[in-house]
């Protein structure tokens, strides 16, 4: 934990620059927050190594070992023929893994990031009722625990309720919620990128 506001600000600066520095590897990144039980982190990195070899792409990954939250960044250069297409295919494979996290939900009861990802997966799969049940679950959790608006935005984005999603992202920035500086590269918010409020939020964050 930061000892004071100055140290907290410095830690946030380093965190932002770490993400931005990935552009030195390739001009485009597809960022994904993946949550697994802590004991399965080695398996996640084994999967990432498989994706690197299969799709021949750099995939720098970092995160929070304490809660099993890993930021997986699929990098691509549009000047290299076929590379963006391979990145999207790798993204699809990773997305399938997100859907598979449904099986792990019981192992991570109360994990709002995982619940948000599941809600998004339900929504884009046309399972709207289940997606809204996730929203209700997140709302129930908020009565006794902190629920990051960033994770709630996952579900609204999947439901294509863009104004609700962006309102959540704006609150997440105000609260300095974890993950907020990775939103521009996250496939979970692809449908928001043309929205004026989303672009304004990126400018506010210097992204």
Short mmCIF file of C-alpha atoms in Angstrom, two decimals:
data_model
loop_
_atom_site.label_atom_id
_atom_site.label_comp_id
_atom_site.label_asym_id
_atom_site.label_seq_id
_atom_site.Cartn_x
_atom_site.Cartn_y
_atom_site.Cartn_z
CA UNK A 1 0.00 0.00 0.00
CA UNK A 2 1.13 3.56 -0.71
CA UNK A 3 2.27 5.44 2.37
CA UNK A 4 0.86 8.77 1.23
CA UNK A 5 -0.75 10.59 -1.71
CA UNK A 6 2.61 11.40 -3.32
CA UNK A 7 3.61 7.74 -3.39
CA UNK A 8 0.15 6.75 -4.65
CA UNK A 9 0.44 9.26 -7.50
CA UNK A 10 3.88 7.93 -8.41
CA UNK A 11 2.64 4.35 -8.46
CA UNK A 12 -0.20 5.37 -10.78
CA UNK A 13 2.31 7.14 -13.05
CA UNK A 14 4.44 4.02 -13.33
CA UNK A 15 1.36 1.90 -13.96
CA UNK A 16 0.19 4.19 -16.80
CA UNK A 17 3.62 4.35 -18.40
CA UNK A 18 4.03 0.58 -18.25
CA UNK A 19 0.94 0.14 -20.37
CA UNK A 20 1.87 2.94 -22.77
CA UNK A 21 5.42 1.61 -23.17
CA UNK A 22 4.04 -1.48 -24.87
CA UNK A 23 3.69 0.64 -28.00
CA UNK A 24 7.46 0.28 -28.36
CA UNK A 25 6.82 -3.39 -29.16
CA UNK A 26 4.06 -2.85 -31.71
CA UNK A 27 1.67 0.00 -32.58
CA UNK A 28 -1.52 -1.92 -31.79
CA UNK A 29 -2.36 -3.81 -28.62
CA UNK A 30 -5.44 -5.79 -27.69
CA UNK A 31 -5.59 -5.74 -23.91
CA UNK A 32 -7.50 -8.33 -21.91
CA UNK A 33 -7.99 -8.70 -18.18
CA UNK A 34 -7.98 -12.38 -17.30
CA UNK A 35 -8.75 -13.71 -13.84
CA UNK A 36 -7.84 -17.20 -12.65
CA UNK A 37 -7.49 -18.73 -9.19
CA UNK A 38 -4.02 -17.90 -7.88
CA UNK A 39 -2.95 -21.52 -7.96
CA UNK A 40 -3.65 -21.65 -11.70
CA UNK A 41 -1.57 -18.64 -12.71
CA UNK A 42 1.21 -20.92 -14.04
CA UNK A 43 -1.40 -22.60 -16.27
CA UNK A 44 -2.49 -19.21 -17.59
CA UNK A 45 1.07 -18.30 -18.54
CA UNK A 46 1.46 -21.70 -20.19
CA UNK A 47 -1.61 -20.84 -22.28
CA UNK A 48 -0.12 -17.46 -23.15
CA UNK A 49 3.09 -19.18 -24.28
CA UNK A 50 0.98 -21.44 -26.49
CA UNK A 51 -0.76 -18.43 -28.03
CA UNK A 52 2.60 -16.77 -28.71
CA UNK A 53 3.85 -19.82 -30.55
CA UNK A 54 0.60 -20.55 -32.37
CA UNK A 55 -0.03 -17.03 -33.63
CA UNK A 56 3.59 -15.83 -33.79
CA UNK A 57 2.84 -12.65 -31.85
CA UNK A 58 4.42 -10.92 -28.85
CA UNK A 59 2.04 -11.12 -25.88
CA UNK A 60 3.55 -9.27 -22.88
CA UNK A 61 1.53 -10.01 -19.76
CA UNK A 62 1.62 -8.62 -16.25
CA UNK A 63 -0.77 -8.10 -13.38
CA UNK A 64 -1.61 -8.86 -9.79
CA UNK A 65 -0.52 -12.28 -8.59
CA UNK A 66 -2.29 -11.62 -5.31
CA UNK A 67 -5.74 -11.82 -6.88
CA UNK A 68 -5.01 -13.75 -10.06
CA UNK A 69 -5.70 -10.78 -12.34
CA UNK A 70 -3.35 -10.79 -15.33
CA UNK A 71 -3.31 -8.19 -18.13
CA UNK A 72 -2.72 -10.05 -21.37
CA UNK A 73 -1.62 -7.76 -24.22
CA UNK A 74 -1.77 -9.17 -27.75
CA UNK A 75 0.50 -6.97 -29.87
CA UNK A 76 0.32 -6.51 -33.62
CA UNK A 77 1.75 -4.36 -36.39
CA UNK A 78 -0.60 -3.58 -39.31
CA UNK A 79 2.38 -3.08 -41.59
CA UNK A 80 3.12 -6.81 -41.34
CA UNK A 81 0.77 -8.77 -43.64
CA UNK A 82 -1.70 -10.94 -41.78
CA UNK A 83 -0.57 -9.90 -38.32
CA UNK A 84 -3.71 -8.02 -37.30
CA UNK A 85 -5.81 -10.96 -38.49
CA UNK A 86 -3.71 -13.33 -36.37
CA UNK A 87 -4.15 -10.98 -33.42
CA UNK A 88 -7.91 -11.08 -33.82
CA UNK A 89 -7.84 -14.85 -33.99
CA UNK A 90 -5.74 -14.96 -30.82
CA UNK A 91 -8.26 -12.58 -29.30
CA UNK A 92 -11.07 -14.94 -30.23
CA UNK A 93 -9.30 -17.85 -28.58
CA UNK A 94 -8.78 -15.78 -25.48
CA UNK A 95 -12.44 -14.73 -25.58
CA UNK A 96 -13.45 -18.39 -25.66
CA UNK A 97 -11.41 -18.75 -22.50
CA UNK A 98 -13.39 -15.91 -20.92
CA UNK A 99 -16.61 -17.74 -21.72
CA UNK A 100 -15.11 -20.89 -20.17
CA UNK A 101 -14.56 -18.96 -16.96
CA UNK A 102 -18.23 -19.62 -16.28
CA UNK A 103 -17.10 -22.98 -14.94
CA UNK A 104 -14.69 -21.24 -12.56
CA UNK A 105 -17.22 -18.77 -11.21
CA UNK A 106 -17.89 -20.91 -8.16
CA UNK A 107 -14.18 -20.77 -7.35
CA UNK A 108 -14.24 -16.99 -7.48
CA UNK A 109 -17.54 -16.15 -5.82
CA UNK A 110 -17.69 -12.41 -5.32
CA UNK A 111 -14.91 -11.66 -7.82
CA UNK A 112 -16.46 -8.70 -9.61
CA UNK A 113 -14.00 -8.72 -12.51
CA UNK A 114 -14.85 -12.32 -13.32
CA UNK A 115 -18.56 -11.65 -12.94
CA UNK A 116 -18.29 -8.64 -15.26
CA UNK A 117 -16.48 -10.71 -17.87
CA UNK A 118 -19.11 -13.42 -17.62
CA UNK A 119 -21.87 -10.83 -17.99
CA UNK A 120 -20.21 -9.47 -21.12
CA UNK A 121 -19.82 -12.98 -22.53
CA UNK A 122 -23.48 -13.73 -21.88
CA UNK A 123 -24.53 -10.46 -23.53
CA UNK A 124 -22.55 -10.89 -26.76
CA UNK A 125 -23.76 -14.49 -26.98
CA UNK A 126 -27.34 -13.24 -26.96
CA UNK A 127 -28.01 -14.50 -23.44
CA UNK A 128 -29.42 -11.16 -22.34
CA UNK A 129 -31.38 -12.51 -19.39
CA UNK A 130 -28.25 -14.07 -17.85
CA UNK A 131 -26.30 -10.85 -18.49
CA UNK A 132 -28.88 -8.83 -16.58
CA UNK A 133 -28.78 -11.39 -13.78
CA UNK A 134 -25.06 -10.65 -13.51
CA UNK A 135 -25.87 -6.94 -13.19
CA UNK A 136 -28.26 -7.77 -10.36
CA UNK A 137 -25.57 -9.89 -8.72
CA UNK A 138 -23.08 -7.03 -8.93
CA UNK A 139 -25.66 -4.67 -7.47
CA UNK A 140 -26.26 -7.08 -4.59
CA UNK A 141 -22.52 -7.35 -3.92
CA UNK A 142 -22.25 -3.56 -3.84
CA UNK A 143 -24.37 -3.55 -0.69
CA UNK A 144 -21.54 -5.16 1.27
CA UNK A 145 -18.40 -4.88 -0.88
CA UNK A 146 -16.71 -2.39 -3.18
CA UNK A 147 -17.71 -3.09 -6.77
CA UNK A 148 -15.60 -1.37 -9.39
CA UNK A 149 -17.66 0.54 -11.97
CA UNK A 150 -15.07 -0.64 -14.50
CA UNK A 151 -16.30 -4.21 -14.08
CA UNK A 152 -19.95 -3.18 -14.33
CA UNK A 153 -19.09 -1.42 -17.59
CA UNK A 154 -18.09 -4.80 -19.07
CA UNK A 155 -21.69 -5.97 -18.91
CA UNK A 156 -23.27 -2.78 -20.22
CA UNK A 157 -20.80 -2.76 -23.10
CA UNK A 158 -21.75 -6.32 -24.01
CA UNK A 159 -25.41 -5.33 -23.92
CA UNK A 160 -24.60 -2.40 -26.24
CA UNK A 161 -25.96 0.05 -23.66
CA UNK A 162 -23.18 2.46 -24.43
CA UNK A 163 -24.18 5.46 -22.36
CA UNK A 164 -24.54 3.29 -19.25
CA UNK A 165 -21.17 1.68 -19.96
CA UNK A 166 -19.41 5.02 -20.41
CA UNK A 167 -21.01 6.44 -17.27
CA UNK A 168 -19.49 3.49 -15.41
CA UNK A 169 -16.09 4.17 -16.99
CA UNK A 170 -16.29 7.83 -16.00
CA UNK A 171 -16.99 6.82 -12.39
CA UNK A 172 -14.15 4.31 -12.56
CA UNK A 173 -11.75 7.09 -13.53
CA UNK A 174 -12.98 9.26 -10.68
CA UNK A 175 -12.39 6.37 -8.28
CA UNK A 176 -9.08 5.39 -9.92
CA UNK A 177 -10.43 1.88 -10.27
CA UNK A 178 -7.98 -0.79 -11.31
CA UNK A 179 -7.81 -1.54 -15.03
CA UNK A 180 -9.19 1.79 -16.19
CA UNK A 181 -6.03 2.75 -18.10
CA UNK A 182 -6.27 -0.42 -20.16
CA UNK A 183 -9.75 0.30 -21.49
CA UNK A 184 -8.64 1.61 -24.88
CA UNK A 185 -7.02 -1.69 -25.79
CA UNK A 186 -9.68 -3.95 -24.31
CA UNK A 187 -11.90 -5.87 -26.74
CA UNK A 188 -14.64 -5.61 -24.12
CA UNK A 189 -15.12 -1.97 -25.13
CA UNK A 190 -14.75 -2.26 -28.90
CA UNK A 191 -18.33 -1.08 -29.43
CA UNK A 192 -17.69 2.12 -27.48
CA UNK A 193 -14.70 3.45 -29.39
CA UNK A 194 -16.67 5.59 -31.84
CA UNK A 195 -18.77 7.20 -29.10
CA UNK A 196 -17.91 10.90 -28.48
CA UNK A 197 -18.03 10.45 -24.70
CA UNK A 198 -15.61 7.52 -24.90
CA UNK A 199 -13.19 9.54 -27.06
CA UNK A 200 -13.49 12.47 -24.65
CA UNK A 201 -12.65 10.17 -21.76
CA UNK A 202 -9.56 8.89 -23.57
CA UNK A 203 -8.40 12.49 -24.12
CA UNK A 204 -8.93 13.24 -20.46
CA UNK A 205 -6.70 10.26 -19.63
CA UNK A 206 -4.08 11.28 -22.24
CA UNK A 207 -4.59 7.99 -24.09
#
